[in-house]
Every structure is written in C-alpha cells, then in structure tokens.
PDB file of C-alpha atoms in Angstrom:
ATOM      1  CA  MET A   1      91.112  65.059  76.193  1.00 44.00           C
ATOM      2  CA  GLU A   2      88.903  67.874  75.837  1.00 45.00           C
ATOM      3  CA  ASN A   3      87.174  66.937  79.134  1.00 53.00           C
ATOM      4  CA  THR A   4      90.590  66.746  80.902  1.00 50.00           C
ATOM      5  CA  THR A   5      91.673  70.210  79.665  1.00 49.00           C
ATOM      6  CA  ALA A   6      88.343  71.728  80.773  1.00 47.00           C
ATOM      7  CA  LYS A   7      88.756  70.126  84.248  1.00 48.00           C
ATOM      8  CA  LYS A   8      92.446  71.620  84.440  1.00 49.00           C
ATOM      9  CA  ALA A   9      91.127  75.074  83.444  1.00 46.00           C
ATOM     10  CA  SER A  10      88.431  75.102  86.064  1.00 57.00           C
ATOM     11  CA  LYS A  11      90.831  73.934  88.717  1.00 76.00           C
ATOM     12  CA  VAL A  12      90.951  76.344  91.749  1.00 81.00           C
ATOM     13  CA  ASP A  13      94.119  78.101  92.296  1.00 89.00           C
ATOM     14  CA  PRO A  14      95.449  76.571  95.645  1.00 91.00           C
ATOM     15  CA  ARG A  15      96.514  80.146  96.853  1.00 93.00           C
ATOM     16  CA  ILE A  16      93.109  81.647  96.258  1.00 92.00           C
ATOM     17  CA  LYS A  17      91.451  78.395  97.829  1.00 94.00           C
ATOM     18  CA  ILE A  18      93.622  79.037 101.035  1.00 96.00           C
ATOM     19  CA  ILE A  19      92.794  82.667 101.337  1.00 95.00           C
ATOM     20  CA  THR A  20      89.162  82.220 100.754  1.00 94.00           C
ATOM     21  CA  GLY A  21      89.104  79.438 103.358  1.00 96.00           C
ATOM     22  CA  TYR A  22      90.844  81.293 105.699  1.00 96.00           C
ATOM     23  CA  VAL A  23      88.428  84.397 105.334  1.00 95.00           C
ATOM     24  CA  ASN A  24      85.404  82.038 105.652  1.00 95.00           C
ATOM     25  CA  HIS A  25      86.919  80.183 108.687  1.00 95.00           C
ATOM     26  CA  VAL A  26      87.367  83.560 110.665  1.00 94.00           C
ATOM     27  CA  LEU A  27      83.713  84.633 109.429  1.00 93.00           C
ATOM     28  CA  GLU A  28      82.131  81.431 110.564  1.00 94.00           C
ATOM     29  CA  LYS A  29      84.021  80.590 113.727  1.00 90.00           C
ATOM     30  CA  GLY A  30      84.934  84.171 114.973  1.00 87.00           C
ATOM     31  CA  SER A  31      88.749  83.336 115.168  1.00 88.00           C
ATOM     32  CA  GLU A  32      91.627  82.016 113.355  1.00 91.00           C
ATOM     33  CA  PRO A  33      92.044  78.406 112.870  1.00 93.00           C
ATOM     34  CA  LEU A  34      93.803  76.469 115.717  1.00 93.00           C
ATOM     35  CA  SER A  35      96.711  75.255 113.694  1.00 95.00           C
ATOM     36  CA  ILE A  36      97.983  74.990 110.141  1.00 95.00           C
ATOM     37  CA  TYR A  37      97.595  71.279 110.301  1.00 95.00           C
ATOM     38  CA  LYS A  38      93.989  71.312 111.283  1.00 95.00           C
ATOM     39  CA  PHE A  39      93.311  74.235 108.781  1.00 95.00           C
ATOM     40  CA  ALA A  40      94.946  72.141 105.887  1.00 96.00           C
ATOM     41  CA  LYS A  41      92.948  69.325 106.885  1.00 94.00           C
ATOM     42  CA  GLU A  42      89.740  71.464 106.655  1.00 94.00           C
ATOM     43  CA  LEU A  43      90.720  72.411 103.137  1.00 95.00           C
ATOM     44  CA  LYS A  44      91.438  68.736 102.326  1.00 94.00           C
ATOM     45  CA  MET A  45      94.898  69.654 101.575  1.00 93.00           C
ATOM     46  CA  ASN A  46      98.351  68.060 102.619  1.00 93.00           C
ATOM     47  CA  GLU A  47     100.279  70.363 105.067  1.00 94.00           C
ATOM     48  CA  ALA A  48     103.418  70.125 103.231  1.00 94.00           C
ATOM     49  CA  ASP A  49     101.482  71.477 100.048  1.00 93.00           C
ATOM     50  CA  PHE A  50     100.077  74.199 102.225  1.00 95.00           C
ATOM     51  CA  TYR A  51     103.401  75.538 102.918  1.00 96.00           C
ATOM     52  CA  THR A  52     104.141  76.003  99.283  1.00 95.00           C
ATOM     53  CA  TYR A  53     101.965  79.014  99.385  1.00 96.00           C
ATOM     54  CA  PHE A  54     102.022  80.294 102.814  1.00 96.00           C
ATOM     55  CA  THR A  55     104.070  79.462 105.956  1.00 95.00           C
ATOM     56  CA  SER A  56     101.910  81.072 108.573  1.00 95.00           C
ATOM     57  CA  PHE A  57      98.474  82.717 109.085  1.00 95.00           C
ATOM     58  CA  GLU A  58     100.165  86.060 109.143  1.00 95.00           C
ATOM     59  CA  ALA A  59     101.163  85.518 105.681  1.00 96.00           C
ATOM     60  CA  ILE A  60      97.538  84.814 104.550  1.00 97.00           C
ATOM     61  CA  LYS A  61      96.405  87.935 106.399  1.00 96.00           C
ATOM     62  CA  SER A  62      99.001  89.894 104.470  1.00 96.00           C
ATOM     63  CA  ALA A  63      97.828  88.429 101.257  1.00 96.00           C
ATOM     64  CA  VAL A  64      94.448  89.523 101.896  1.00 96.00           C
ATOM     65  CA  TRP A  65      95.505  93.121 102.289  1.00 97.00           C
ATOM     66  CA  GLY A  66      97.772  92.741  99.069  1.00 96.00           C
ATOM     67  CA  LYS A  67      94.714  91.689  97.103  1.00 94.00           C
ATOM     68  CA  LEU A  68      92.517  94.627  98.587  1.00 96.00           C
ATOM     69  CA  TYR A  69      95.207  96.991  97.218  1.00 97.00           C
ATOM     70  CA  ASP A  70      95.440  95.151  93.979  1.00 96.00           C
ATOM     71  CA  ASP A  71      91.929  95.007  93.357  1.00 96.00           C
ATOM     72  CA  THR A  72      91.441  98.811  94.229  1.00 97.00           C
ATOM     73  CA  ILE A  73      94.100  99.799  91.664  1.00 97.00           C
ATOM     74  CA  GLN A  74      92.869  97.481  89.030  1.00 96.00           C
ATOM     75  CA  ASN A  75      89.352  98.865  89.271  1.00 96.00           C
ATOM     76  CA  LEU A  76      90.531 102.490  89.348  1.00 95.00           C
ATOM     77  CA  GLU A  77      92.833 102.091  86.476  1.00 93.00           C
ATOM     78  CA  SER A  78      90.278 100.438  84.388  1.00 94.00           C
ATOM     79  CA  GLN A  79      88.419 103.596  84.288  1.00 91.00           C
ATOM     80  CA  GLU A  80      89.305 105.501  81.202  1.00 89.00           C
ATOM     81  CA  VAL A  81      88.830 109.029  82.745  1.00 93.00           C
ATOM     82  CA  PHE A  82      91.522 107.920  85.610  1.00 93.00           C
ATOM     83  CA  LYS A  83      94.332 108.934  83.385  1.00 89.00           C
ATOM     84  CA  GLU A  84      93.077 112.506  83.061  1.00 92.00           C
ATOM     85  CA  TYR A  85      92.617 113.002  86.749  1.00 95.00           C
ATOM     86  CA  SER A  86      94.486 115.371  88.759  1.00 95.00           C
ATOM     87  CA  ALA A  87      96.676 114.281  91.507  1.00 95.00           C
ATOM     88  CA  ARG A  88      93.880 115.355  94.082  1.00 94.00           C
ATOM     89  CA  GLU A  89      91.374 113.401  92.084  1.00 96.00           C
ATOM     90  CA  LYS A  90      93.474 110.267  91.944  1.00 96.00           C
ATOM     91  CA  LEU A  91      93.685 110.060  95.696  1.00 97.00           C
ATOM     92  CA  LEU A  92      90.172 110.898  95.986  1.00 96.00           C
ATOM     93  CA  GLY A  93      89.498 108.086  93.370  1.00 97.00           C
ATOM     94  CA  PHE A  94      91.769 105.427  95.181  1.00 97.00           C
ATOM     95  CA  LEU A  95      90.100 106.106  98.556  1.00 97.00           C
ATOM     96  CA  PHE A  96      86.392 105.807  97.148  1.00 97.00           C
ATOM     97  CA  THR A  97      87.305 102.705  95.136  1.00 97.00           C
ATOM     98  CA  LEU A  98      89.298 101.527  98.330  1.00 97.00           C
ATOM     99  CA  VAL A  99      85.932 101.693 100.236  1.00 97.00           C
ATOM    100  CA  GLU A 100      83.932  99.759  97.653  1.00 96.00           C
ATOM    101  CA  GLU A 101      86.577  96.927  97.982  1.00 96.00           C
ATOM    102  CA  LEU A 102      86.536  97.122 101.842  1.00 96.00           C
ATOM    103  CA  LYS A 103      82.659  96.748 101.611  1.00 96.00           C
ATOM    104  CA  LYS A 104      83.130  93.376 100.079  1.00 94.00           C
ATOM    105  CA  ASN A 105      85.010  92.192 103.126  1.00 94.00           C
ATOM    106  CA  ARG A 106      83.566  94.272 105.835  1.00 95.00           C
ATOM    107  CA  SER A 107      82.511  91.324 108.255  1.00 95.00           C
ATOM    108  CA  TYR A 108      86.004  89.778 108.013  1.00 95.00           C
ATOM    109  CA  LEU A 109      87.664  93.134 108.643  1.00 95.00           C
ATOM    110  CA  LEU A 110      85.429  93.846 111.697  1.00 93.00           C
ATOM    111  CA  SER A 111      85.985  90.537 113.009  1.00 91.00           C
ATOM    112  CA  LEU A 112      89.657  90.962 112.935  1.00 90.00           C
ATOM    113  CA  TYR A 113      90.030  94.669 113.581  1.00 90.00           C
ATOM    114  CA  GLY A 114      86.717  95.987 115.065  1.00 85.00           C
ATOM    115  CA  GLY A 115      87.770  95.617 118.733  1.00 78.00           C
ATOM    116  CA  GLN A 116      91.260  96.773 118.382  1.00 74.00           C
ATOM    117  CA  LYS A 117      91.970 100.168 120.151  1.00 71.00           C
ATOM    118  CA  ASP A 118      95.683 100.613 119.533  1.00 65.00           C
ATOM    119  CA  MET A 119      95.728 100.621 115.776  1.00 67.00           C
ATOM    120  CA  LYS A 120      96.338 104.412 115.719  1.00 62.00           C
ATOM    121  CA  LYS A 121      99.562 103.945 117.332  1.00 64.00           C
ATOM    122  CA  LEU A 122     100.649 100.304 116.162  1.00 72.00           C
ATOM    123  CA  LEU A 123     100.099  99.161 112.544  1.00 86.00           C
ATOM    124  CA  PRO A 124      99.323  95.516 112.420  1.00 90.00           C
ATOM    125  CA  GLN A 125     102.129  93.748 110.678  1.00 92.00           C
ATOM    126  CA  GLU A 126      99.963  92.079 108.143  1.00 94.00           C
ATOM    127  CA  VAL A 127      98.980  95.746 106.641  1.00 95.00           C
ATOM    128  CA  LYS A 128     102.508  96.598 105.854  1.00 95.00           C
ATOM    129  CA  ILE A 129     102.454  95.108 102.525  1.00 96.00           C
ATOM    130  CA  PHE A 130      99.371  97.358 101.499  1.00 97.00           C
ATOM    131  CA  LYS A 131     101.303 100.318 103.000  1.00 96.00           C
ATOM    132  CA  ASP A 132     104.350  99.773 100.872  1.00 97.00           C
ATOM    133  CA  LYS A 133     102.300  99.302  97.872  1.00 97.00           C
ATOM    134  CA  PHE A 134     100.255 102.334  98.659  1.00 97.00           C
ATOM    135  CA  LYS A 135     103.296 104.402  99.270  1.00 97.00           C
ATOM    136  CA  GLU A 136     104.746 103.565  95.516  1.00 97.00           C
ATOM    137  CA  PHE A 137     101.125 104.939  94.324  1.00 97.00           C
ATOM    138  CA  ALA A 138     101.202 108.026  96.695  1.00 96.00           C
ATOM    139  CA  ASN A 139     104.876 108.882  95.169  1.00 96.00           C
ATOM    140  CA  GLU A 140     103.643 108.753  91.636  1.00 95.00           C
ATOM    141  CA  ILE A 141     100.778 111.117  92.641  1.00 94.00           C
ATOM    142  CA  ILE A 142     103.128 113.498  94.495  1.00 94.00           C
ATOM    143  CA  LEU A 143     105.590 113.647  91.255  1.00 94.00           C
ATOM    144  CA  GLU A 144     102.707 114.618  89.177  1.00 94.00           C
ATOM    145  CA  GLY A 145     101.372 116.971  91.545  1.00 93.00           C
ATOM    146  CA  LYS A 146     104.828 118.680  91.666  1.00 92.00           C
ATOM    147  CA  GLU A 147     104.975 118.756  87.922  1.00 92.00           C
ATOM    148  CA  THR A 148     101.689 120.370  87.727  1.00 92.00           C
ATOM    149  CA  GLU A 149     102.374 122.690  90.537  1.00 89.00           C
ATOM    150  CA  GLU A 150      99.425 121.234  92.363  1.00 91.00           C
ATOM    151  CA  ILE A 151     101.841 120.197  95.221  1.00 90.00           C
ATOM    152  CA  ALA A 152     104.465 122.520  96.350  1.00 86.00           C
ATOM    153  CA  ASN A 153     108.156 121.369  96.411  1.00 85.00           C
ATOM    154  CA  ARG A 154     109.235 122.031  99.843  1.00 82.00           C
ATOM    155  CA  PRO A 155     112.902 120.479 100.861  1.00 79.00           C
ATOM    156  CA  LEU A 156     112.661 118.072 103.519  1.00 78.00           C
ATOM    157  CA  ILE A 157     108.816 118.271 103.880  1.00 83.00           C
ATOM    158  CA  THR A 158     108.061 117.031 100.487  1.00 82.00           C
ATOM    159  CA  GLU A 159     109.982 113.744 101.026  1.00 85.00           C
ATOM    160  CA  ARG A 160     107.667 112.772 103.860  1.00 90.00           C
ATOM    161  CA  TYR A 161     104.338 113.439 101.927  1.00 92.00           C
ATOM    162  CA  ASP A 162     103.922 109.841 101.127  1.00 94.00           C
ATOM    163  CA  GLU A 163     103.821 109.011 104.736  1.00 94.00           C
ATOM    164  CA  ALA A 164     101.308 111.898 105.340  1.00 93.00           C
ATOM    165  CA  LEU A 165      99.097 110.308 102.484  1.00 95.00           C
ATOM    166  CA  TRP A 166      99.449 106.912 104.150  1.00 96.00           C
ATOM    167  CA  LEU A 167      98.180 108.130 107.557  1.00 93.00           C
ATOM    168  CA  GLN A 168      95.333 109.521 105.520  1.00 93.00           C
ATOM    169  CA  VAL A 169      94.422 106.016 104.268  1.00 96.00           C
ATOM    170  CA  TRP A 170      94.609 104.560 107.655  1.00 94.00           C
ATOM    171  CA  PHE A 171      92.350 107.090 109.113  1.00 91.00           C
ATOM    172  CA  VAL A 172      89.983 106.562 106.610  1.00 95.00           C
ATOM    173  CA  PHE A 173      89.987 102.680 107.176  1.00 95.00           C
ATOM    174  CA  GLN A 174      89.676 103.256 110.948  1.00 92.00           C
ATOM    175  CA  PHE A 175      86.696 105.892 110.409  1.00 92.00           C
ATOM    176  CA  TRP A 176      84.909 103.437 108.066  1.00 96.00           C
ATOM    177  CA  LEU A 177      85.211 100.506 110.557  1.00 94.00           C
ATOM    178  CA  LYS A 178      83.141 102.548 113.053  1.00 92.00           C
ATOM    179  CA  ASP A 179      80.901 104.269 110.599  1.00 94.00           C
ATOM    180  CA  THR A 180      77.227 103.151 110.916  1.00 94.00           C
ATOM    181  CA  SER A 181      75.658 105.699 108.520  1.00 94.00           C
ATOM    182  CA  PRO A 182      73.677 104.503 105.637  1.00 95.00           C
ATOM    183  CA  SER A 183      75.797 103.652 102.652  1.00 94.00           C
ATOM    184  CA  PHE A 184      78.748 104.880 104.869  1.00 96.00           C
ATOM    185  CA  GLU A 185      77.958 108.430 103.715  1.00 95.00           C
ATOM    186  CA  LYS A 186      79.897 109.833 106.705  1.00 93.00           C
ATOM    187  CA  THR A 187      82.980 108.069 105.298  1.00 94.00           C
ATOM    188  CA  ASP A 188      82.544 109.451 101.984  1.00 95.00           C
ATOM    189  CA  ALA A 189      82.227 113.008 103.761  1.00 94.00           C
ATOM    190  CA  ALA A 190      85.508 112.404 105.596  1.00 93.00           C
ATOM    191  CA  ILE A 191      87.412 111.183 102.577  1.00 94.00           C
ATOM    192  CA  GLU A 192      86.377 114.328 100.639  1.00 92.00           C
ATOM    193  CA  LYS A 193      87.160 116.803 103.594  1.00 91.00           C
ATOM    194  CA  SER A 194      90.487 115.105 104.477  1.00 91.00           C
ATOM    195  CA  VAL A 195      91.818 114.934 100.738  1.00 92.00           C
ATOM    196  CA  ASN A 196      91.204 118.619 100.226  1.00 89.00           C
ATOM    197  CA  LEU A 197      92.644 119.685 103.409  1.00 87.00           C
ATOM    198  CA  ALA A 198      95.797 117.574 102.652  1.00 89.00           C
ATOM    199  CA  PHE A 199      96.152 119.039  99.126  1.00 89.00           C
ATOM    200  CA  ASP A 200      95.480 122.566 100.411  1.00 85.00           C
ATOM    201  CA  LEU A 201      98.352 121.979 102.861  1.00 85.00           C
ATOM    202  CA  MET A 202     100.703 120.447 100.262  1.00 87.00           C
ATOM    203  CA  GLY A 203      99.763 123.162  97.683  1.00 84.00           C
ATOM    204  CA  LYS A 204     101.468 126.451  97.350  1.00 75.00           C
ATOM    205  CA  SER A 205     100.204 128.767 100.106  1.00 70.00           C
ATOM    206  CA  ALA A 206     100.547 132.487 101.121  1.00 51.00           C
ATOM    207  CA  LEU A 207     103.552 131.428 103.315  1.00 57.00           C
ATOM    208  CA  ASP A 208     105.332 129.801 100.201  1.00 59.00           C
ATOM    209  CA  THR A 209     104.732 133.114  98.202  1.00 59.00           C
ATOM    210  CA  PHE A 210     106.191 135.229 100.974  1.00 58.00           C
ATOM    211  CA  ILE A 211     109.236 132.925 101.173  1.00 63.00           C
ATOM    212  CA  ASP A 212     109.801 133.298  97.285  1.00 64.00           C
ATOM    213  CA  PHE A 213     109.462 137.055  97.644  1.00 58.00           C
ATOM    214  CA  ALA A 214     111.727 137.222 100.590  1.00 67.00           C
ATOM    215  CA  LYS A 215     114.412 135.121  98.659  1.00 70.00           C
ATOM    216  CA  PHE A 216     113.873 137.476  95.803  1.00 61.00           C
ATOM    217  CA  LEU A 217     114.530 140.588  97.563  1.00 60.00           C
ATOM    218  CA  TYR A 218     117.698 139.016  99.355  1.00 70.00           C
ATOM    219  CA  GLN A 219     118.969 137.876  95.991  1.00 72.00           C
ATOM    220  CA  ASN A 220     118.429 141.369  94.573  1.00 60.00           C
ATOM    221  CA  LYS A 221     119.288 143.768  97.357  1.00 56.00           C
TER     222      LYS A 221
END
C-alpha cells in the first residue's frame, strides 16, 4: 500500500506535463507540433485525455504566460519586505522579479517572439491572460498609491493608469528580448528609468498644485 501511495504522489500532473512537453518541443524543433494528435502521441497520451486539459496550442501558450505571472507574484510576495514597499517599489519589484522568471524561459520566448516586428501594435492573443492578471495587480498598486498620495487622483486620467502600467510591462518585455548586455544590465536600467518616469508623471506635479490653487481662488472669490 505504501509503494502504491508513493507512486501516486510522484505522478506528474498531466497539465504540467503538457506545458513542459510543448515548451521542449518548440525548443528542440524550432516550431509548434504539427497537430494535437501527433503531440499527444509524442507525450504518450490519448488525444481525448489531452483535451481534458487543453483544446488548442494557443491555450497551452496562454498557460505558459499565466504561469509566468503566477510564479512572479509568488516569488515577489514571498519576500517579507514586499508588504512594506511603496507603490513605486512594488512595481519595480514586480518587473525585476518578472525578468528573473523570463530568464528561465528565454530560449522558448525568443523562439516564439524574437522575430516578430508588430508586437508593439498587436498583442499576441496568448498574452492576454498575463495582461488581465497584471492589470488587477496594477490597480491594487494604484489604489495604494492614491491613498498614500504617491499617485495623484486625476478624474478620467487615473482610470487609465492600469493600461499605462501594462504598456510599461510590455515595453520591458520587448526591450529584454533584444537586450544582449551582460546580465541584462540595460534591461535593469530601463526598468528603473521607466518606472521612475511613470511615477513622476502619476505623482502630484506643479500643474496639479496650480490647478488646486486656481480652484481655491475661484471658490473663494
């Protein structure tokens, strides 16, 4: 009975097996499998069982991006100091941690996206799951930033901040894909400079102070 239990405990999760198998296939063959039938056979799985977990290669690619996000957040939130971070520091922490996760999958990501030139305009469908999850995280950061006055509350504009922060993440990803500097030093610099600029723009500026003063004068004339 003990041996049977041990075997069951060590059994690989079919979902993880499919994701890992897909990534390895892309790395080794340089392209997607020709069909789900052939890929399932390669994994020694029944095609019908395969569809229990994924119904297309697009779904597998989405799962890879979902895992990238989940692993990034898990590693970030496991740091005790994370809870004490400011909104700016949380975004910095997210991007630096994300790059560490990206490094583990660089060959796979380069194989799929290294040669694409239209990613600035057209977001690959499989990345949408990452974007949606990130925007939830971004909105938490924005809310905290507004509460601490690290981020200025500007009607109509503030509600678009999550999209602006997402564009920053996508910029970092594309920059990192092309980065050939040792230890991706240029990506680290790009992260720091872009995050500092974003929070300087979202923070209270001289213009906000002027508007507040103008409102005060108008209301008390």
